[in-house]
Amino acid sequence: GSSYPIVLVTYEITCEKGLTGSDLELTKAFLTYTSSDEAQNLLSSIGYVPISGDLLMKVRTAVAAIS
């Protein structure tokens, strides 16, 4: 089989502060889920490499700070 090097991290950009109402709720819920163990564990089965370690902790900290 063929293999390819990891060359890109997919990322999301949002405002840390200033989102209101449903924008805040939906954005935070989406990013909380996508950085959860459940979502990260699904990625390998669809051909993606999950994030882990320090990077995952930084993502979770950043998501928790959205307000």
Short mmCIF file of N, CA and C in Angstrom, two decimals:
data_model
loop_
_atom_site.label_atom_id
_atom_site.label_comp_id
_atom_site.label_asym_id
_atom_site.label_seq_id
_atom_site.Cartn_x
_atom_site.Cartn_y
_atom_site.Cartn_z
N GLY A 1 0.81 -1.18 0.00
CA GLY A 1 0.00 0.00 0.00
C GLY A 1 0.86 1.25 0.00
N SER A 2 0.27 2.32 -0.40
CA SER A 2 0.95 3.61 -0.43
C SER A 2 0.73 4.34 0.88
N SER A 3 1.69 5.15 1.22
CA SER A 3 1.52 6.03 2.37
C SER A 3 2.04 7.40 2.01
N TYR A 4 1.51 8.39 2.69
CA TYR A 4 1.88 9.77 2.41
C TYR A 4 2.23 10.46 3.72
N PRO A 5 3.16 11.40 3.69
CA PRO A 5 3.51 12.11 4.92
C PRO A 5 2.40 13.08 5.33
N ILE A 6 2.32 13.35 6.61
CA ILE A 6 1.38 14.35 7.09
C ILE A 6 1.97 15.71 6.76
N VAL A 7 1.25 16.51 6.00
CA VAL A 7 1.80 17.79 5.57
C VAL A 7 0.96 18.99 6.00
N LEU A 8 -0.16 18.75 6.64
CA LEU A 8 -1.06 19.84 6.94
C LEU A 8 -1.88 19.54 8.19
N VAL A 9 -2.03 20.53 9.02
CA VAL A 9 -2.97 20.43 10.14
C VAL A 9 -4.20 21.23 9.75
N THR A 10 -5.36 20.61 9.80
CA THR A 10 -6.61 21.32 9.51
C THR A 10 -6.99 22.10 10.75
N TYR A 11 -7.43 23.32 10.58
CA TYR A 11 -7.75 24.13 11.74
C TYR A 11 -8.99 24.97 11.52
N GLU A 12 -9.54 25.44 12.61
CA GLU A 12 -10.70 26.33 12.60
C GLU A 12 -10.28 27.65 13.22
N ILE A 13 -10.83 28.74 12.73
CA ILE A 13 -10.54 30.06 13.28
C ILE A 13 -11.86 30.65 13.77
N THR A 14 -11.86 31.17 14.99
CA THR A 14 -13.02 31.85 15.52
C THR A 14 -12.56 32.93 16.50
N CYS A 15 -13.45 33.79 16.85
CA CYS A 15 -13.16 34.83 17.84
C CYS A 15 -13.18 34.21 19.23
N GLU A 16 -12.21 34.58 20.06
CA GLU A 16 -12.21 34.08 21.44
C GLU A 16 -13.29 34.78 22.26
N LYS A 17 -13.53 36.03 21.96
CA LYS A 17 -14.54 36.81 22.68
C LYS A 17 -15.40 37.54 21.66
N GLY A 18 -16.64 37.81 22.04
CA GLY A 18 -17.50 38.61 21.19
C GLY A 18 -18.62 37.85 20.50
N LEU A 19 -18.54 36.54 20.45
CA LEU A 19 -19.66 35.78 19.89
C LEU A 19 -20.82 35.85 20.88
N THR A 20 -22.02 35.89 20.37
CA THR A 20 -23.18 35.97 21.26
C THR A 20 -24.24 34.95 20.86
N GLY A 21 -25.12 34.70 21.80
CA GLY A 21 -26.29 33.86 21.54
C GLY A 21 -25.95 32.52 20.93
N SER A 22 -26.70 32.20 19.87
CA SER A 22 -26.53 30.89 19.25
C SER A 22 -25.18 30.75 18.56
N ASP A 23 -24.59 31.86 18.08
CA ASP A 23 -23.26 31.77 17.47
C ASP A 23 -22.24 31.24 18.48
N LEU A 24 -22.27 31.78 19.69
CA LEU A 24 -21.37 31.33 20.75
C LEU A 24 -21.65 29.88 21.11
N GLU A 25 -22.92 29.58 21.33
CA GLU A 25 -23.31 28.22 21.74
C GLU A 25 -22.91 27.17 20.71
N LEU A 26 -23.24 27.42 19.45
CA LEU A 26 -22.96 26.43 18.40
C LEU A 26 -21.46 26.30 18.11
N THR A 27 -20.76 27.43 18.08
CA THR A 27 -19.32 27.39 17.82
C THR A 27 -18.59 26.62 18.91
N LYS A 28 -18.90 26.94 20.16
CA LYS A 28 -18.23 26.27 21.27
C LYS A 28 -18.60 24.79 21.31
N ALA A 29 -19.86 24.45 21.06
CA ALA A 29 -20.29 23.05 21.06
C ALA A 29 -19.58 22.26 19.96
N PHE A 30 -19.48 22.85 18.76
CA PHE A 30 -18.81 22.18 17.64
C PHE A 30 -17.34 21.93 17.96
N LEU A 31 -16.65 22.96 18.43
CA LEU A 31 -15.22 22.81 18.70
C LEU A 31 -14.96 21.92 19.91
N THR A 32 -15.86 21.94 20.89
CA THR A 32 -15.73 21.04 22.04
C THR A 32 -15.85 19.60 21.58
N TYR A 33 -16.85 19.33 20.73
CA TYR A 33 -17.01 17.96 20.23
C TYR A 33 -15.83 17.54 19.37
N THR A 34 -15.41 18.38 18.43
CA THR A 34 -14.35 17.96 17.51
C THR A 34 -13.02 17.75 18.22
N SER A 35 -12.84 18.35 19.39
CA SER A 35 -11.61 18.12 20.15
C SER A 35 -11.79 17.08 21.25
N SER A 36 -12.96 16.46 21.30
CA SER A 36 -13.22 15.44 22.33
C SER A 36 -12.55 14.12 21.98
N ASP A 37 -12.37 13.28 22.99
CA ASP A 37 -11.82 11.94 22.75
C ASP A 37 -12.70 11.17 21.77
N GLU A 38 -14.02 11.30 21.90
CA GLU A 38 -14.95 10.58 21.02
C GLU A 38 -14.69 10.93 19.56
N ALA A 39 -14.65 12.21 19.25
CA ALA A 39 -14.44 12.64 17.87
C ALA A 39 -13.04 12.29 17.38
N GLN A 40 -12.04 12.50 18.21
CA GLN A 40 -10.67 12.19 17.80
C GLN A 40 -10.50 10.70 17.52
N ASN A 41 -11.18 9.86 18.27
CA ASN A 41 -11.09 8.40 18.07
C ASN A 41 -11.74 7.95 16.76
N LEU A 42 -12.65 8.74 16.22
CA LEU A 42 -13.31 8.39 14.95
C LEU A 42 -12.45 8.70 13.73
N LEU A 43 -11.50 9.60 13.87
CA LEU A 43 -10.77 10.11 12.71
C LEU A 43 -9.99 9.05 11.95
N SER A 44 -9.34 8.15 12.63
CA SER A 44 -8.53 7.13 11.95
C SER A 44 -9.37 6.29 11.00
N SER A 45 -10.62 6.01 11.39
CA SER A 45 -11.47 5.15 10.57
C SER A 45 -11.90 5.83 9.27
N ILE A 46 -11.74 7.15 9.18
CA ILE A 46 -12.11 7.86 7.94
C ILE A 46 -10.89 8.48 7.26
N GLY A 47 -9.71 8.00 7.64
CA GLY A 47 -8.50 8.39 6.93
C GLY A 47 -7.78 9.63 7.43
N TYR A 48 -8.15 10.13 8.61
CA TYR A 48 -7.48 11.29 9.18
C TYR A 48 -6.65 10.88 10.38
N VAL A 49 -5.68 11.69 10.71
CA VAL A 49 -4.83 11.43 11.87
C VAL A 49 -5.32 12.33 13.00
N PRO A 50 -5.69 11.75 14.13
CA PRO A 50 -6.16 12.58 15.25
C PRO A 50 -5.03 13.41 15.84
N ILE A 51 -5.41 14.53 16.47
CA ILE A 51 -4.40 15.31 17.19
C ILE A 51 -4.27 14.73 18.59
N SER A 52 -3.13 14.93 19.20
CA SER A 52 -2.91 14.36 20.53
C SER A 52 -1.90 15.20 21.29
N GLY A 53 -1.64 14.78 22.50
CA GLY A 53 -0.60 15.39 23.31
C GLY A 53 -0.79 16.86 23.56
N ASP A 54 0.32 17.60 23.49
CA ASP A 54 0.31 19.03 23.79
C ASP A 54 -0.61 19.82 22.86
N LEU A 55 -0.63 19.46 21.59
CA LEU A 55 -1.49 20.18 20.65
C LEU A 55 -2.96 20.03 21.03
N LEU A 56 -3.38 18.83 21.36
CA LEU A 56 -4.77 18.60 21.77
C LEU A 56 -5.09 19.37 23.04
N MET A 57 -4.18 19.41 23.99
CA MET A 57 -4.41 20.16 25.22
C MET A 57 -4.53 21.66 24.93
N LYS A 58 -3.72 22.18 24.00
CA LYS A 58 -3.80 23.59 23.63
C LYS A 58 -5.14 23.90 22.97
N VAL A 59 -5.60 23.01 22.11
CA VAL A 59 -6.89 23.19 21.45
C VAL A 59 -8.00 23.22 22.49
N ARG A 60 -8.01 22.27 23.39
CA ARG A 60 -9.06 22.21 24.41
C ARG A 60 -9.04 23.43 25.32
N THR A 61 -7.87 23.92 25.66
CA THR A 61 -7.75 25.13 26.48
C THR A 61 -8.31 26.34 25.73
N ALA A 62 -7.98 26.44 24.44
CA ALA A 62 -8.46 27.55 23.63
C ALA A 62 -9.98 27.51 23.48
N VAL A 63 -10.53 26.33 23.27
CA VAL A 63 -11.98 26.19 23.14
C VAL A 63 -12.68 26.56 24.45
N ALA A 64 -12.13 26.12 25.56
CA ALA A 64 -12.72 26.44 26.87
C ALA A 64 -12.73 27.94 27.13
N ALA A 65 -11.79 28.68 26.53
CA ALA A 65 -11.69 30.13 26.76
C ALA A 65 -12.66 30.94 25.91
N ILE A 66 -13.32 30.32 24.94
CA ILE A 66 -14.26 31.05 24.11
C ILE A 66 -15.44 31.48 24.97
N SER A 67 -15.73 32.79 24.91
CA SER A 67 -16.86 33.31 25.70
C SER A 67 -17.50 34.51 25.02
#
